[in-house]
Short mmCIF file of C-alpha atoms in Angstrom, two decimals:
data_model
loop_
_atom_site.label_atom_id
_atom_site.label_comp_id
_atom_site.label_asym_id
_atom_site.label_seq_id
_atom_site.Cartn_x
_atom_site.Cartn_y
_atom_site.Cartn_z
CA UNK A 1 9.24 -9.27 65.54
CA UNK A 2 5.78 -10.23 64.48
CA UNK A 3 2.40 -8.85 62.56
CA UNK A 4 0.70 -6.57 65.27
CA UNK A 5 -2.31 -4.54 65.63
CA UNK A 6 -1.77 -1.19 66.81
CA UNK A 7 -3.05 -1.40 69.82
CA UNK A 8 -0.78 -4.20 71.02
CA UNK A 9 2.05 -1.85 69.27
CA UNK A 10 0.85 0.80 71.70
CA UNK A 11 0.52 -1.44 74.80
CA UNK A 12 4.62 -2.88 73.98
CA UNK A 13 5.75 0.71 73.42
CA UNK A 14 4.45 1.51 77.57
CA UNK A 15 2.47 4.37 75.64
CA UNK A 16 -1.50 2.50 77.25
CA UNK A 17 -1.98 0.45 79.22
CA UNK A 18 -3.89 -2.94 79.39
CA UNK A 19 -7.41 -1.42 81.15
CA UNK A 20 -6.90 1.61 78.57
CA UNK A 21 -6.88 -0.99 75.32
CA UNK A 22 -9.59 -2.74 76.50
CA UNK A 23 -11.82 0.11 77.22
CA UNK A 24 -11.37 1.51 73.57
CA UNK A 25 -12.18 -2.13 72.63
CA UNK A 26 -15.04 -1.88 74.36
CA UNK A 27 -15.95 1.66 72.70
CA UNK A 28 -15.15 0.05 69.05
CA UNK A 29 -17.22 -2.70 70.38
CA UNK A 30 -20.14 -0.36 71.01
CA UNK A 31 -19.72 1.65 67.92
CA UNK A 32 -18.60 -0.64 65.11
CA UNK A 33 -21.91 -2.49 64.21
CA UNK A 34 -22.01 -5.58 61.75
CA UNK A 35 -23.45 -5.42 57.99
CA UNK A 36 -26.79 -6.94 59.58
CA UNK A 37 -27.26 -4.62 62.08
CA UNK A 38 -26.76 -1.89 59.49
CA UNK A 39 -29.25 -3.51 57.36
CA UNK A 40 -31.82 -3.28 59.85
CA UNK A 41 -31.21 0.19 61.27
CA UNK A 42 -31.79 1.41 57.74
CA UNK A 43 -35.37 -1.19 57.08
CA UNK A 44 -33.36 -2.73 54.06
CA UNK A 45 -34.21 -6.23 55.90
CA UNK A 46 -36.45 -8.19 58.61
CA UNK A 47 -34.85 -9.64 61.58
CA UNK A 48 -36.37 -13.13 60.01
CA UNK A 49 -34.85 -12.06 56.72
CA UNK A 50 -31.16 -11.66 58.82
CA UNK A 51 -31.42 -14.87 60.39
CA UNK A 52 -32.52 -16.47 57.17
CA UNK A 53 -28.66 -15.23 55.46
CA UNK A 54 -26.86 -16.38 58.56
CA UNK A 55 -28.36 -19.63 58.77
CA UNK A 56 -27.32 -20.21 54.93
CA UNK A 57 -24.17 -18.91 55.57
CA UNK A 58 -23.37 -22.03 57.81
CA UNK A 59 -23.46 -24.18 54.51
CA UNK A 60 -21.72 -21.23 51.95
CA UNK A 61 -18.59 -19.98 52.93
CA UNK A 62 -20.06 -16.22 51.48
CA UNK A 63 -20.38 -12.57 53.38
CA UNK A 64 -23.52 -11.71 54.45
CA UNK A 65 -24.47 -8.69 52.26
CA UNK A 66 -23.20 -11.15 48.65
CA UNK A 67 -24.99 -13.72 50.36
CA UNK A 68 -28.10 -11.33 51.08
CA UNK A 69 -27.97 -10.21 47.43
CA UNK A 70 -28.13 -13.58 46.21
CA UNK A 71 -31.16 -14.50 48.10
CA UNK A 72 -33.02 -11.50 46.89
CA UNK A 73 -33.14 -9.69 50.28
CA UNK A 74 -30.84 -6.82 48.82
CA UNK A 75 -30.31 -5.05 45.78
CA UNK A 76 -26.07 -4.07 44.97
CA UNK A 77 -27.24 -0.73 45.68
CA UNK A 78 -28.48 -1.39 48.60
CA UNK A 79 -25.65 -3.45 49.88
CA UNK A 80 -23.44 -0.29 48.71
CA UNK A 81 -25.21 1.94 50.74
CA UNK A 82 -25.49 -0.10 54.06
CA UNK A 83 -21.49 -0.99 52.97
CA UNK A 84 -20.47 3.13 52.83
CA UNK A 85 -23.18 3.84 56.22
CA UNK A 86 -20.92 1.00 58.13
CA UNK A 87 -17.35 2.34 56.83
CA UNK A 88 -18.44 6.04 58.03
CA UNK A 89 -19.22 4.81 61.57
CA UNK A 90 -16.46 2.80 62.06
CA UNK A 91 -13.86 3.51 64.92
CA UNK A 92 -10.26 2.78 64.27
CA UNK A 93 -8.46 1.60 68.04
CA UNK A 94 -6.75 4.48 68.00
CA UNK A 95 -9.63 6.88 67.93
CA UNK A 96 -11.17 4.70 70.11
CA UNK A 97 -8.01 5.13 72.52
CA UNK A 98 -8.51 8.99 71.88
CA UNK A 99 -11.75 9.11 72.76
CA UNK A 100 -11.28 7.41 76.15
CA UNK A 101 -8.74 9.18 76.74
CA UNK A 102 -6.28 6.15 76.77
CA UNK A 103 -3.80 8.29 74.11
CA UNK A 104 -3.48 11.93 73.59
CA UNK A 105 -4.36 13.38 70.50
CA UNK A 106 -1.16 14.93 69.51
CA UNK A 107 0.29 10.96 70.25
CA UNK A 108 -1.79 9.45 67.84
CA UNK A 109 -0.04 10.41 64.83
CA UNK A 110 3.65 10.09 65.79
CA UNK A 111 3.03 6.30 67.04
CA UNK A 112 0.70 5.71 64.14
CA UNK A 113 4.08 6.62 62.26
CA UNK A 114 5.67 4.63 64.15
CA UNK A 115 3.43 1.69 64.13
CA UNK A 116 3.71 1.77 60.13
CA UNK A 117 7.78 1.51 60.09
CA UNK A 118 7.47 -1.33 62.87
CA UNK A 119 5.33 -3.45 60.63
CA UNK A 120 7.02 -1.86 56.88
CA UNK A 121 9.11 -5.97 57.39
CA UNK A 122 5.46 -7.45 56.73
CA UNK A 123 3.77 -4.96 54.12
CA UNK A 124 2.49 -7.80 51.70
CA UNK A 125 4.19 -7.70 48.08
CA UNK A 126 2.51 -8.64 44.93
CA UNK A 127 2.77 -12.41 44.14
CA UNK A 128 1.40 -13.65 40.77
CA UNK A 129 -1.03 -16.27 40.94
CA UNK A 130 -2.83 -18.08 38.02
CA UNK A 131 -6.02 -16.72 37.07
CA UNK A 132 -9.38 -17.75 38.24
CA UNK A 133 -8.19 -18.01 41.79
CA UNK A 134 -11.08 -16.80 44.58
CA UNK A 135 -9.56 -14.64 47.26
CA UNK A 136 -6.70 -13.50 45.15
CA UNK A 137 -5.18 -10.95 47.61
CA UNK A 138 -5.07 -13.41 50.91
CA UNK A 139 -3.07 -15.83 48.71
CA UNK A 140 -1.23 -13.92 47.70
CA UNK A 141 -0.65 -12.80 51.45
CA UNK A 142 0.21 -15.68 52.83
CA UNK A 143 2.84 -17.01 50.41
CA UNK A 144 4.43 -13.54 50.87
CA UNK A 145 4.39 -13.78 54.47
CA UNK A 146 5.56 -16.99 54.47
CA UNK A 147 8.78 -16.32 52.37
CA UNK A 148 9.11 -13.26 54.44
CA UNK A 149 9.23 -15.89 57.83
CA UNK A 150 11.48 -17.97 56.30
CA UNK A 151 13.75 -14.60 55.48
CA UNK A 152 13.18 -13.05 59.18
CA UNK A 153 12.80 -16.33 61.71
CA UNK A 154 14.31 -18.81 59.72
CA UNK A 155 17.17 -17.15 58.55
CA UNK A 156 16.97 -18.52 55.23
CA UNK A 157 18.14 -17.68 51.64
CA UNK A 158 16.53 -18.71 48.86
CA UNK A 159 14.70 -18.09 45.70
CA UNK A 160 11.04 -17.95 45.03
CA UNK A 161 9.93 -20.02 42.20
CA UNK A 162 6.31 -19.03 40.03
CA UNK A 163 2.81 -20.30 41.78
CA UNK A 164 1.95 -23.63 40.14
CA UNK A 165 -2.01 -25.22 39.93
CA UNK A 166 -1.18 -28.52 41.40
CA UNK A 167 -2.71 -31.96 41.07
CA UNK A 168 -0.05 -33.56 43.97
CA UNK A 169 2.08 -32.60 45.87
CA UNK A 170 5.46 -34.15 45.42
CA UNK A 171 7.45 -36.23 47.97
CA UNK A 172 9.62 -34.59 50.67
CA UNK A 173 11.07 -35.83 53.64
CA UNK A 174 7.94 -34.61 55.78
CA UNK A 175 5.05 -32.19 55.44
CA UNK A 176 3.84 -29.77 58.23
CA UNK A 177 -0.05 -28.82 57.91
CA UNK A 178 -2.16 -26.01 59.40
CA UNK A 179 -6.04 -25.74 58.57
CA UNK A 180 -7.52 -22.29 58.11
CA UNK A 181 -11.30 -21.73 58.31
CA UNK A 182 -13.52 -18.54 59.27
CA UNK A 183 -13.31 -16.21 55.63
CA UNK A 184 -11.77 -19.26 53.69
CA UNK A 185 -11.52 -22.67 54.11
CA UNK A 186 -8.11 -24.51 52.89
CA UNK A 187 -5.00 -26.39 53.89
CA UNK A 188 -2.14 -24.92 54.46
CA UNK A 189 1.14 -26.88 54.10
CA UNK A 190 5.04 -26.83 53.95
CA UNK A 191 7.09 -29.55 52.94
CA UNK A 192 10.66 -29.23 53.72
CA UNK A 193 13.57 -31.03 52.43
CA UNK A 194 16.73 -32.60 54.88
CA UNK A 195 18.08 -29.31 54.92
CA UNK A 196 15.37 -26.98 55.02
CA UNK A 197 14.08 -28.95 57.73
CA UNK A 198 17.44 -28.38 60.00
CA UNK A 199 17.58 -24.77 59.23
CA UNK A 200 14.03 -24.11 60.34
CA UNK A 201 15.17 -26.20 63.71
CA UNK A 202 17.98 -24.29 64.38
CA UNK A 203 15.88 -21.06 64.22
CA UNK A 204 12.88 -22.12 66.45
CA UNK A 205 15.12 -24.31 68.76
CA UNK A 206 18.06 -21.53 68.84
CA UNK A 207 21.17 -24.00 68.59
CA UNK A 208 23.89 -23.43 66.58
CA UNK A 209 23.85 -27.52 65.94
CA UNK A 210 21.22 -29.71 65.76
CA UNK A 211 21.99 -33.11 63.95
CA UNK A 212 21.60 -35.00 67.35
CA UNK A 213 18.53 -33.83 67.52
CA UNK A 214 15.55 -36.68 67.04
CA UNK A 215 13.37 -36.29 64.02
CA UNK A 216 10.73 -35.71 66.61
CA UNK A 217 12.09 -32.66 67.45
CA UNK A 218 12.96 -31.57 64.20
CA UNK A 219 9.64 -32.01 62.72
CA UNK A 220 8.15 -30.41 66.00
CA UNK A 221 10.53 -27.45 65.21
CA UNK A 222 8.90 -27.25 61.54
CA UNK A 223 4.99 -27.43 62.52
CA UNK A 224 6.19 -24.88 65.26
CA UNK A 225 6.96 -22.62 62.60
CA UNK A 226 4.47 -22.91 60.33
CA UNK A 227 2.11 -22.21 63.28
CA UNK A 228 4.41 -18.83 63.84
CA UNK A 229 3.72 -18.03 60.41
CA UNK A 230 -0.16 -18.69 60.45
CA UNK A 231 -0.46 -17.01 63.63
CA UNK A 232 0.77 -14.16 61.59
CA UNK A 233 -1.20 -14.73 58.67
CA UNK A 234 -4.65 -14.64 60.53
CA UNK A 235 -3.29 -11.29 61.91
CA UNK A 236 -3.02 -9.67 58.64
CA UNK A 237 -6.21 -11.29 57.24
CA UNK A 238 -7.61 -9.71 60.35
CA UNK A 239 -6.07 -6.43 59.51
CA UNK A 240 -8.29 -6.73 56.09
CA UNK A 241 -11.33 -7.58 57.64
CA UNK A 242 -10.93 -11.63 56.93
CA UNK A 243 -11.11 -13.89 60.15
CA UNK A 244 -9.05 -16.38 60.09
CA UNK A 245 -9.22 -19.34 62.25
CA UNK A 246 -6.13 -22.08 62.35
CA UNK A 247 -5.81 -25.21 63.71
CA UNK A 248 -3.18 -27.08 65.64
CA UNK A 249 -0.36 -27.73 63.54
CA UNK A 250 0.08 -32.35 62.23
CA UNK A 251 2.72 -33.42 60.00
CA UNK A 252 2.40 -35.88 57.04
CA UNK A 253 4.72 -38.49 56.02
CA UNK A 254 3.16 -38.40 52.20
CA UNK A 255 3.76 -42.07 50.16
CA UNK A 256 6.31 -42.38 47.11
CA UNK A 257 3.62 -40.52 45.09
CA UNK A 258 2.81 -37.38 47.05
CA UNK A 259 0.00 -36.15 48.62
CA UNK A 260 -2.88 -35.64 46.12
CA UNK A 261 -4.99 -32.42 46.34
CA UNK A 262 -8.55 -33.59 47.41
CA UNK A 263 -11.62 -33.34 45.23
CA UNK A 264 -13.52 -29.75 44.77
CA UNK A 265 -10.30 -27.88 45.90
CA UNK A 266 -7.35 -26.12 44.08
CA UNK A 267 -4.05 -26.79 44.58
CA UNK A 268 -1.25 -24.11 44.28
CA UNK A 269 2.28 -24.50 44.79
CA UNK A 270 5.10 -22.38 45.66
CA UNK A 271 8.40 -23.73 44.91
CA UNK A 272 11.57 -22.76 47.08
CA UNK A 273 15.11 -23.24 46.09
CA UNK A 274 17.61 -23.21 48.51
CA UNK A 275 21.10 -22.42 47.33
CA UNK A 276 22.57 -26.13 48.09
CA UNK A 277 19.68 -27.34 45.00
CA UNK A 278 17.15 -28.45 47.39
CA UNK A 279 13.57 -27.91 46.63
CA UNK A 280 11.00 -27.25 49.08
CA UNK A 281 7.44 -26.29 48.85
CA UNK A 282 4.64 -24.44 50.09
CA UNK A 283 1.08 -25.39 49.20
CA UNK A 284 -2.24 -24.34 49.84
CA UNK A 285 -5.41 -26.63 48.77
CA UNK A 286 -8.24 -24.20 49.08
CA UNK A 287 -11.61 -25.79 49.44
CA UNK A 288 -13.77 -24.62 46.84
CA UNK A 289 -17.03 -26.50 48.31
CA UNK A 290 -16.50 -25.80 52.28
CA UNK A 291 -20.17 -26.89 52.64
CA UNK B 1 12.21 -18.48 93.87
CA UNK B 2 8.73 -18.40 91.75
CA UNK B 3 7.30 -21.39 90.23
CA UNK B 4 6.28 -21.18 86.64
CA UNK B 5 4.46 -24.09 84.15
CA UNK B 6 4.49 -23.98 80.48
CA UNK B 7 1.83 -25.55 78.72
CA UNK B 8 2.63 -25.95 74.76
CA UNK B 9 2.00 -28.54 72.57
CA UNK B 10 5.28 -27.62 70.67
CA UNK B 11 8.23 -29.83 71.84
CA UNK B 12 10.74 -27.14 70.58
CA UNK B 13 8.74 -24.13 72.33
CA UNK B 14 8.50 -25.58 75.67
CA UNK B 15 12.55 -26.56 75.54
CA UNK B 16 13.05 -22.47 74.54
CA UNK B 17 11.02 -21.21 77.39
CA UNK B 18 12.25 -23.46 80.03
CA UNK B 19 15.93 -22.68 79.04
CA UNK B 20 15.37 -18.81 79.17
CA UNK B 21 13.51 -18.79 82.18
CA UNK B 22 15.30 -21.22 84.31
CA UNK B 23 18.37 -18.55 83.26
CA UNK B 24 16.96 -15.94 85.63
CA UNK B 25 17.59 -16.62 89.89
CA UNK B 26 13.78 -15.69 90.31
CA UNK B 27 12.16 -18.40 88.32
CA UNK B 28 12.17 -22.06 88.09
CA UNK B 29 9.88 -24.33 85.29
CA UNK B 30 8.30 -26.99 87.39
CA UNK B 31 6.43 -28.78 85.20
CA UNK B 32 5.24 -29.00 81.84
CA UNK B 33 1.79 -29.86 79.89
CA UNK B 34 1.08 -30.05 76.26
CA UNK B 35 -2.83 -28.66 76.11
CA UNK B 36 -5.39 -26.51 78.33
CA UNK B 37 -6.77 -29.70 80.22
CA UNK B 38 -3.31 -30.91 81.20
CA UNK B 39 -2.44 -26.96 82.08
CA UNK B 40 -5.47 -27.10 84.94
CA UNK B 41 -4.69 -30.58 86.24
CA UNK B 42 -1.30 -29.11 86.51
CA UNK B 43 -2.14 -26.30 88.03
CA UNK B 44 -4.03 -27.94 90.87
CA UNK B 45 -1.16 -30.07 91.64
CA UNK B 46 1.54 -27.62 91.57
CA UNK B 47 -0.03 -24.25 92.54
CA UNK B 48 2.60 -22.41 90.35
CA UNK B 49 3.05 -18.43 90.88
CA UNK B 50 2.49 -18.11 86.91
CA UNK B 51 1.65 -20.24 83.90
CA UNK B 52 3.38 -19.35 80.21
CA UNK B 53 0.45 -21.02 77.94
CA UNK B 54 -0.09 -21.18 74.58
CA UNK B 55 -3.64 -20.34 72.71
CA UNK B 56 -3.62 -22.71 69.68
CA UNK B 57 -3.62 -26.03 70.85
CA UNK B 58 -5.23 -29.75 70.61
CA UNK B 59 -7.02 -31.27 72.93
CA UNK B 60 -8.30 -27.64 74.57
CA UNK B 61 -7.27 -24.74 73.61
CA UNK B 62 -5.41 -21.70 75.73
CA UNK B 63 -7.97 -19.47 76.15
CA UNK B 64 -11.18 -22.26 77.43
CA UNK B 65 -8.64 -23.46 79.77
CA UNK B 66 -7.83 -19.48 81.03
CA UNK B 67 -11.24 -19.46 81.41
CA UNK B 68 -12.11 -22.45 83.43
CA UNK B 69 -8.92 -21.75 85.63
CA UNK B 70 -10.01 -18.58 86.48
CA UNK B 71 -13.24 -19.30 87.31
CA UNK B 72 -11.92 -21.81 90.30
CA UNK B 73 -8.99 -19.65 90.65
CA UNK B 74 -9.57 -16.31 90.41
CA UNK B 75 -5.82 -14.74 91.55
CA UNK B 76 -4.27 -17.03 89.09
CA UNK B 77 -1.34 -15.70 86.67
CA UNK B 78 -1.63 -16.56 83.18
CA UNK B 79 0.80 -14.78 80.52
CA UNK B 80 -0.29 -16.20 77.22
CA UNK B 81 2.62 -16.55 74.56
CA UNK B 82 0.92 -16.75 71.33
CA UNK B 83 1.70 -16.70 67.36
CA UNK B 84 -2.24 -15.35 67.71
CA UNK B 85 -0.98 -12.44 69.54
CA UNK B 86 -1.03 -10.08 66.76
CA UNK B 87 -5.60 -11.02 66.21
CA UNK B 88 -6.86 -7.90 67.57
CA UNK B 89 -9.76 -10.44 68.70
CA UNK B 90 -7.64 -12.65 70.48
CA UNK B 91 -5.83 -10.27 72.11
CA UNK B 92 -8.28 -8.48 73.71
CA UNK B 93 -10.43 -11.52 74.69
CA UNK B 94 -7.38 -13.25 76.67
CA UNK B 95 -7.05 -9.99 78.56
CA UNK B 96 -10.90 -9.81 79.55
CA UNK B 97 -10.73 -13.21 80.40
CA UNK B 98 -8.17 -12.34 82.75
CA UNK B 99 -4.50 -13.07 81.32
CA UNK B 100 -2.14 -11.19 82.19
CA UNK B 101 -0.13 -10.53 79.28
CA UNK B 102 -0.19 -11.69 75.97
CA UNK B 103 3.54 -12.35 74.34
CA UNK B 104 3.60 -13.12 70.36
CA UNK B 105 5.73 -15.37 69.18
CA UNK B 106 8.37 -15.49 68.01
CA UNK B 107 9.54 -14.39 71.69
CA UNK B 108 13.31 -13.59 72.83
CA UNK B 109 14.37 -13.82 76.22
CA UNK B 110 14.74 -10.38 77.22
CA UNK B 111 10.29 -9.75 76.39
CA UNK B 112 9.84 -13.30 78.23
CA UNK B 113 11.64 -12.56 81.33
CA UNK B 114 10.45 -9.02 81.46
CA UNK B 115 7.06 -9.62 81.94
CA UNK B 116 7.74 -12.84 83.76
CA UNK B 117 9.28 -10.08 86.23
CA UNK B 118 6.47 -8.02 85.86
CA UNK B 119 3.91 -10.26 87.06
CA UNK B 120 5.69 -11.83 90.07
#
């Protein structure tokens, strides 16, 4: 059970087949052009003005038609024109399948039904976050997704406490960290408690009994699963258009006083409490200067 | 019996996979590696009938070392068990690179050893 795209959906269900999904790749490929190709098909820009935005995207983690806009290259008219010519071209995979004649027609709809109930687990719910946050929505996606892990993996009850603008990020018994970069730039990071920490083991290890395991292993069990749930964070960020890049998962052992949020990023918090009165947490520290 | 590697940097992942498929008659985990360089020099050494690798890891990642093994190796089986499976991107670019399957984790047994028997 896992975030999917539909063509891996379709490729599970024995409905295509590997050579028929990357065909229709190939076709969506072919068909679905980037906001700077757009751009230039309709002589809103120069090549030399193109490469001019990507080369200052490498220092400003913007999208190319804000970032065109800003530079003067664009008007917001503009950009909304080029935006609706590029949303009327674009191929969905299972057109694309369609089309080259991977899927029948009549199929389309009855797995796209389908698709939808297999992924209803992960459809993201809203989570209030303070104001002033950038990227509100993909926050607010991957705390959901994350309590929804700990729910459907880890097996775990608990309650969801309010998102907190942090300053540090208090002392556990060890803290698992995955970096994200691509759309957004930040830290993501899940301390766990003695108990959280054997629960998540048990799920990712599958043993009824684990406390002869060696903290090795159980902290190994933890960055495992945060690397589950990222894995399945970038695919619904991908789902939205965001790419999401993660690293390999480290672990922290923070000092008495926590692990302070760096300069020029924001810190939110999640609390967790489990049942038993432990506290957990899971944090994000989104770089607000990725330059 | 086939010979299978897994290459994970995850402790806990590796101990899963080598339990479920040393479960079935037809397979047998003959080594392990924690990243893509220690997954070729592996490789060369044990000439395995398939390789269960990861994508996200240190050192070099799943999919470089896909590619480099299947440039010296052309006929060799790589099913790539991945919490990336679900990136439309990645997906598709470990298939043109020549894996041949693509698992998302979290796995169970029954997916594993299905396309395990698939391939051999």
């Amino acid at each position: 059970m896992a975030v999917k795209f539909f063509g891996q959906f379709l490729i599970e269900q024995g409905v295509v087949t590997h050579a028929g999904l990357l065909k229709a790749i190939g076709l969506q490929e072919e068909t679905n052009r980037k906001i700077g190709a757009v751009v230039f098909e309709m002589g809103m820009m120069t090549q030399v003005e193109i490469a001019k935005v990507h080369q200052s995207q490498r220092n400003e983690d913007k999208r190319f038609g804000d970032k065109a806009v800003e530079m003067g290259f664009l008007t917001e008219e503009q950009l909304q024109q080029a935006l609706l010519c590029q949303r009327n071209s674009h191929i969905y995979i299972g057109e694309a399948l369609v089309k080259t004649g991977g899927l029948g027609k009549e199929d389309l709809e009855k797995y796209l039904i389908q698709f939808k109930e297999n992924q209803r687990p992960y459809t993201v719910e809203k989570i209030e976050l303070p104001i002033g946050v950038a990227n509100q929505s993909i926050w607010e996606m991957v705390a959901d997704l994350t309590n929804k892990m700990l729910i459907r993996v880890a097996e775990m009850s608990f309650r969801a406490g309010p998102c907190q603008i942090i300053e540090q990020l208090p002392t556990r018994t060890m803290v698992a960290e995955i970096g994200f970069s691509g759309s957004v730039s930040a830290r993501y990071l899940l301390t766990t408690s003695q108990n959280s920490r054997k629960i998540i083991a048990r799920a990712i290890l599958q043993e009824s009994d684990v406390d002869n395991e060696s903290v090795e292993v159980l902290d190994d069990s933890v960055m495992e699963f945060i690397n589950i749930v990222c894995g399945n964070i970038a695919a619904k960020a991908a789902q939205s258009g965001f790419q999401i890049d993660i690293s390999p998962p480290i672990t922290h052992n923070p000092s008495d006083c926590g692990l302070p949020v760096p300069e020029k990023h924001t810190g939110l918090m999640f609390p967790i409490y489990l049942s038993d009165g432990e506290i957990f947490e899971l944090a994000i520290f989104i770089n607000n200067d990725p330059a | 019996m086939k010979k299978v590697i897994i290459v994970d940097d995850s402790i806990a992942v590796a101990r899963q996979l080598e339990k479920i498929i040393n479960s079935s008659d037809d397979f047998n985990v003959v080594a392990q590696g924690r990243n893509g360089a220690e997954a070729i020099k592996l490789y060369m050494q044990e000439k395995p009938d398939i390789i269960c690798m990861d994508m996200n890891m240190p050192v070099m990642d799943g999919l470089s070392a896909l590619r480099t093994l299947r440039q010296t190796s052309p006929d060799v089986n790589v099913v790539m068990i991945t919490s990336l499976g679900g990136v439309s991107d990645k997906y598709a670019e470990a298939l043109k690179l020549g894996a041949r399957d693509v698992i998302s984790k979290p796995f169970d047994a029954e997916t594993v050893l299905k396309t395990l028997q698939k391939i051999a």
